[in-house]
Amino acid sequence: NAGVTQTPKFQVLKTGQSMTLQCAQDMNHNSMYWYRQDPGMGLRLIYYSASEGTTDKGEVPNGYNVSRLNKREFSLRLESAAPSQTSVYFCASSEGLRQGGWNTEAFFGQGTRLTVV
Amino acid sequence: GENVEQHPSTLSVQEGDSAVIKCTYSDSASNYFPWYKQELGKRPQLIIDIRSNVGEKKDQRIAVTLNKTAKHFSLHITETQPEDSAVYFCAADPPAGKSTFGDGTTLTVKP
């Protein structure tokens, strides 16, 4: 039982390049989330998906797009990377009984450390 | 939306002492309050949570208290050990909004 798996673990991009972060969960959870973590700022929600086929903006969505490919997979895309997007990105999932909220434990992937130069 | 403030941002204690981290929240309708521990370079993991119909919950050396009237909740760690050193995040889950994390507390337990 792998839980939440995200790839890649590390990535260096040049300004203006694009990339997609992949996330998959095997817990049959309804809701999935993308967070970014910056020093001293905790975890900030970028986008979330309350159920298959739906996505919604979080606190810091600018510069990102997401796709809920199916119930298992939720990807995050940076179309034109900027140095301000240098961060650690975490995918998470939960049973998510209601829109935008966990309602119960959220399980996190191992994180992607992204550097934009 | 929900706003969560967490204090202190850093906390240093001697091994064996207790540690207390406090959080306040703004949405009185929030009804689920988890605490996550994140070790250096690792993912956040749930250590304890409490729902709004309960005032206190314990799990071995860890306890969480909730004061709904004052809209604050606290994490208590007793008999601290070096392996308790980590960043701890509180969070609040409102019924009609997005779940929100505090900014984290870096706990250092000195041997």
Tab-separated table of C-alpha atoms in Angstrom:
chain	number	residue	atom	x	y	z
A	1	ASN	CA	0.000	0.000	0.000
A	2	ALA	CA	1.941	3.017	-1.284
A	3	GLY	CA	-0.413	5.800	-0.049
A	4	VAL	CA	0.316	9.005	-1.980
A	5	THR	CA	3.088	8.929	-4.544
A	6	GLN	CA	4.368	11.993	-6.338
A	7	THR	CA	7.036	12.432	-8.978
A	8	PRO	CA	9.634	13.726	-9.468
A	9	LYS	CA	11.374	14.192	-6.092
A	10	PHE	CA	13.702	16.899	-7.370
A	11	GLN	CA	13.602	19.180	-10.392
A	12	VAL	CA	15.555	22.170	-11.636
A	13	LEU	CA	13.936	24.338	-14.303
A	14	LYS	CA	15.016	27.384	-16.203
A	15	THR	CA	12.753	30.412	-16.137
A	16	GLY	CA	10.040	30.001	-18.757
A	17	GLN	CA	10.196	26.218	-18.943
A	18	SER	CA	7.142	24.102	-18.262
A	19	MET	CA	6.689	20.912	-16.309
A	20	THR	CA	4.043	18.682	-14.772
A	21	LEU	CA	4.158	17.217	-11.286
A	22	GLN	CA	2.401	13.896	-11.036
A	23	CYS	CA	0.484	12.552	-8.038
A	24	ALA	CA	-1.355	9.298	-7.482
A	25	GLN	CA	-3.112	7.822	-4.453
A	26	ASP	CA	-4.264	4.272	-3.863
A	27	MET	CA	-6.581	4.859	-0.892
A	28	ASN	CA	-9.745	5.469	-2.930
A	29	HIS	CA	-9.938	9.011	-1.563
A	30	ASN	CA	-12.337	11.493	-3.057
A	31	SER	CA	-10.328	14.657	-2.501
A	32	MET	CA	-6.840	15.556	-3.607
A	33	TYR	CA	-4.775	18.688	-2.993
A	34	TRP	CA	-1.639	20.472	-4.094
A	35	TYR	CA	0.275	22.566	-1.554
A	36	ARG	CA	3.453	24.545	-1.712
A	37	GLN	CA	5.716	24.944	1.292
A	38	ASP	CA	8.016	27.913	1.672
A	39	PRO	CA	10.226	28.641	4.696
A	40	GLY	CA	8.274	30.272	7.503
A	41	MET	CA	4.991	30.218	5.584
A	42	GLY	CA	3.585	26.805	6.309
A	43	LEU	CA	1.636	24.902	3.703
A	44	ARG	CA	-0.425	26.943	1.272
A	45	LEU	CA	-3.132	25.417	-0.870
A	46	ILE	CA	-2.658	25.859	-4.625
A	47	TYR	CA	-5.551	23.839	-6.049
A	48	TYR	CA	-7.773	21.067	-4.878
A	49	SER	CA	-10.151	18.523	-6.353
A	50	ALA	CA	-13.106	17.486	-4.223
A	51	SER	CA	-14.025	14.647	-6.553
A	52	GLU	CA	-13.175	13.187	-9.919
A	53	GLY	CA	-13.872	15.717	-12.651
A	54	THR	CA	-13.843	18.799	-10.412
A	55	THR	CA	-11.075	21.218	-9.504
A	56	ASP	CA	-11.027	24.526	-7.670
A	57	LYS	CA	-8.590	27.256	-6.728
A	58	GLY	CA	-6.914	27.465	-3.379
A	59	GLU	CA	-5.013	30.300	-1.756
A	60	VAL	CA	-2.193	30.680	-4.321
A	61	PRO	CA	-3.342	29.396	-7.754
A	62	ASN	CA	-1.664	31.934	-10.038
A	63	GLY	CA	0.853	30.377	-12.435
A	64	TYR	CA	-0.478	26.843	-12.006
A	65	ASN	CA	-2.994	24.550	-13.647
A	66	VAL	CA	-4.284	21.175	-12.514
A	67	SER	CA	-5.938	18.114	-13.969
A	68	ARG	CA	-7.860	15.429	-12.089
A	69	LEU	CA	-7.223	12.672	-14.564
A	70	ASN	CA	-9.255	10.076	-12.676
A	71	LYS	CA	-9.994	9.272	-9.043
A	72	ARG	CA	-6.386	8.209	-8.415
A	73	GLU	CA	-4.398	10.901	-10.194
A	74	PHE	CA	-4.088	14.673	-9.794
A	75	SER	CA	-1.402	16.561	-11.692
A	76	LEU	CA	-0.021	20.079	-11.270
A	77	ARG	CA	1.354	21.962	-14.254
A	78	LEU	CA	3.609	24.981	-14.371
A	79	GLU	CA	3.209	26.490	-17.843
A	80	SER	CA	6.008	29.062	-17.627
A	81	ALA	CA	8.122	28.610	-14.517
A	82	ALA	CA	9.270	31.658	-12.553
A	83	PRO	CA	11.866	31.931	-9.744
A	84	SER	CA	8.989	32.750	-7.335
A	85	GLN	CA	7.755	29.195	-7.879
A	86	THR	CA	10.878	27.753	-6.279
A	87	SER	CA	9.399	25.735	-3.427
A	88	VAL	CA	8.646	22.293	-2.080
A	89	TYR	CA	5.391	20.941	-3.489
A	90	PHE	CA	3.237	18.400	-1.694
A	91	CYS	CA	0.321	16.450	-3.006
A	92	ALA	CA	-2.199	15.162	-0.479
A	93	SER	CA	-5.428	13.223	-0.381
A	94	SER	CA	-8.259	12.690	2.079
A	95	GLU	CA	-11.706	11.180	2.230
A	96	GLY	CA	-12.870	14.771	1.757
A	97	LEU	CA	-16.533	14.505	2.568
A	98	ARG	CA	-17.175	18.055	1.550
A	99	GLN	CA	-15.866	20.665	-0.867
A	100	GLY	CA	-12.366	21.912	-0.032
A	101	GLY	CA	-12.102	20.362	3.393
A	102	TRP	CA	-10.385	17.309	4.762
A	103	ASN	CA	-12.871	16.320	7.446
A	104	THR	CA	-10.409	13.623	8.385
A	105	GLU	CA	-6.706	12.845	8.098
A	106	ALA	CA	-4.900	14.128	5.012
A	107	PHE	CA	-2.131	11.900	3.652
A	108	PHE	CA	0.821	13.563	1.989
A	109	GLY	CA	3.203	12.514	-0.741
A	110	GLN	CA	6.950	12.696	-0.178
A	111	GLY	CA	7.254	16.114	-1.812
A	112	THR	CA	8.921	17.605	-4.887
A	113	ARG	CA	11.718	20.080	-4.396
A	114	LEU	CA	11.559	22.464	-7.346
A	115	THR	CA	14.167	25.082	-8.122
A	116	VAL	CA	13.613	27.635	-10.887
A	117	VAL	CA	16.746	29.447	-12.005
B	1	GLY	CA	-11.953	32.244	4.828
B	2	GLU	CA	-10.424	30.568	7.840
B	3	ASN	CA	-7.311	32.162	9.354
B	4	VAL	CA	-5.040	30.205	11.695
B	5	GLU	CA	-2.307	31.769	13.819
B	6	GLN	CA	0.290	29.568	15.487
B	7	HIS	CA	2.717	30.416	18.285
B	8	PRO	CA	5.553	30.251	18.979
B	9	SER	CA	7.357	29.957	15.658
B	10	THR	CA	10.347	28.327	17.380
B	11	LEU	CA	10.540	26.452	20.676
B	12	SER	CA	13.558	24.949	22.382
B	13	VAL	CA	13.241	22.677	25.427
B	14	GLN	CA	15.425	20.326	27.422
B	15	GLU	CA	14.835	16.633	27.075
B	16	GLY	CA	12.199	15.546	29.564
B	17	ASP	CA	10.511	18.938	29.734
B	18	SER	CA	7.054	19.681	28.337
B	19	ALA	CA	6.320	21.640	25.180
B	20	VAL	CA	3.156	23.585	24.387
B	21	ILE	CA	2.172	25.020	21.010
B	22	LYS	CA	-0.894	27.225	20.661
B	23	CYS	CA	-3.140	28.049	17.721
B	24	THR	CA	-6.060	30.396	17.264
B	25	TYR	CA	-8.628	30.236	14.493
B	26	SER	CA	-11.110	32.737	13.135
B	27	ASP	CA	-14.094	30.719	11.870
B	28	SER	CA	-16.225	29.686	14.834
B	29	ALA	CA	-17.849	27.012	12.648
B	30	SER	CA	-14.583	25.071	12.219
B	31	ASN	CA	-15.105	21.598	13.573
B	32	TYR	CA	-11.951	19.570	12.913
B	33	PHE	CA	-8.467	20.427	14.189
B	34	PRO	CA	-5.542	18.191	13.197
B	35	TRP	CA	-1.896	18.487	14.179
B	36	TYR	CA	0.856	17.397	11.789
B	37	LYS	CA	4.502	16.659	12.491
B	38	GLN	CA	7.082	17.164	9.778
B	39	GLU	CA	10.597	15.886	10.301
B	40	LEU	CA	13.405	17.469	8.310
B	41	GLY	CA	13.096	16.588	4.631
B	42	LYS	CA	10.016	14.426	5.203
B	43	ARG	CA	6.317	14.725	4.538
B	44	PRO	CA	3.831	16.039	7.142
B	45	GLN	CA	2.142	13.258	9.086
B	46	LEU	CA	-0.849	13.418	11.386
B	47	ILE	CA	-0.013	12.940	15.063
B	48	ILE	CA	-3.319	13.791	16.713
B	49	ASP	CA	-6.608	15.461	15.878
B	50	ILE	CA	-9.672	16.688	17.728
B	51	ARG	CA	-13.236	17.462	16.742
B	52	SER	CA	-15.306	20.324	18.055
B	53	ASN	CA	-17.532	18.129	20.216
B	54	VAL	CA	-14.533	17.140	22.373
B	55	GLY	CA	-12.534	19.362	24.719
B	56	GLU	CA	-9.416	17.250	25.118
B	57	LYS	CA	-7.784	14.202	23.570
B	58	LYS	CA	-4.692	12.276	24.653
B	59	ASP	CA	-2.430	9.771	22.976
B	60	GLN	CA	0.442	8.682	25.210
B	61	ARG	CA	2.747	11.732	25.594
B	62	ILE	CA	0.707	13.932	23.266
B	63	ALA	CA	-2.504	15.786	24.081
B	64	VAL	CA	-4.606	18.413	22.375
B	65	THR	CA	-7.040	20.777	24.083
B	66	LEU	CA	-9.750	22.824	22.419
B	67	ASN	CA	-11.472	25.950	23.718
B	68	LYS	CA	-14.314	26.729	21.302
B	69	THR	CA	-15.383	29.862	23.129
B	70	ALA	CA	-11.950	31.428	22.823
B	71	LYS	CA	-11.331	29.792	19.423
B	72	HIS	CA	-7.987	28.340	20.327
B	73	PHE	CA	-6.454	24.902	20.603
B	74	SER	CA	-3.116	23.679	21.896
B	75	LEU	CA	-0.727	20.780	21.480
B	76	HIS	CA	0.958	19.470	24.627
B	77	ILE	CA	3.952	17.144	24.489
B	78	THR	CA	5.166	15.774	27.810
B	79	GLU	CA	8.503	14.117	28.623
B	80	THR	CA	9.998	15.373	25.390
B	81	GLN	CA	12.618	13.287	23.607
B	82	PRO	CA	15.163	14.252	20.913
B	83	GLU	CA	13.048	12.440	18.307
B	84	ASP	CA	10.245	14.926	18.995
B	85	SER	CA	12.377	17.572	17.274
B	86	ALA	CA	10.470	18.585	14.137
B	87	VAL	CA	8.157	21.217	12.705
B	88	TYR	CA	4.595	21.000	14.006
B	89	PHE	CA	1.617	22.398	12.103
B	90	CYS	CA	-1.852	23.013	13.421
B	91	ALA	CA	-4.826	23.291	11.085
B	92	ALA	CA	-8.510	24.144	11.136
B	93	ASP	CA	-11.225	22.663	8.967
B	94	PRO	CA	-14.309	24.867	8.534
B	95	PRO	CA	-17.518	23.277	7.223
B	96	ALA	CA	-17.981	25.865	4.489
B	97	GLY	CA	-14.472	26.732	3.417
B	98	LYS	CA	-10.999	25.451	2.802
B	99	SER	CA	-8.874	23.765	5.437
B	100	THR	CA	-6.049	26.043	6.583
B	101	PHE	CA	-2.657	25.420	8.180
B	102	GLY	CA	-0.815	27.532	10.706
B	103	ASP	CA	2.691	28.649	9.782
B	104	GLY	CA	4.391	25.969	11.864
B	105	THR	CA	6.482	25.689	15.035
B	106	THR	CA	10.036	24.397	14.939
B	107	LEU	CA	10.556	22.363	18.110
B	108	THR	CA	14.087	21.525	19.192
B	109	VAL	CA	14.603	19.097	22.075
B	110	LYS	CA	18.090	19.352	23.519
B	111	PRO	CA	19.577	16.159	24.990
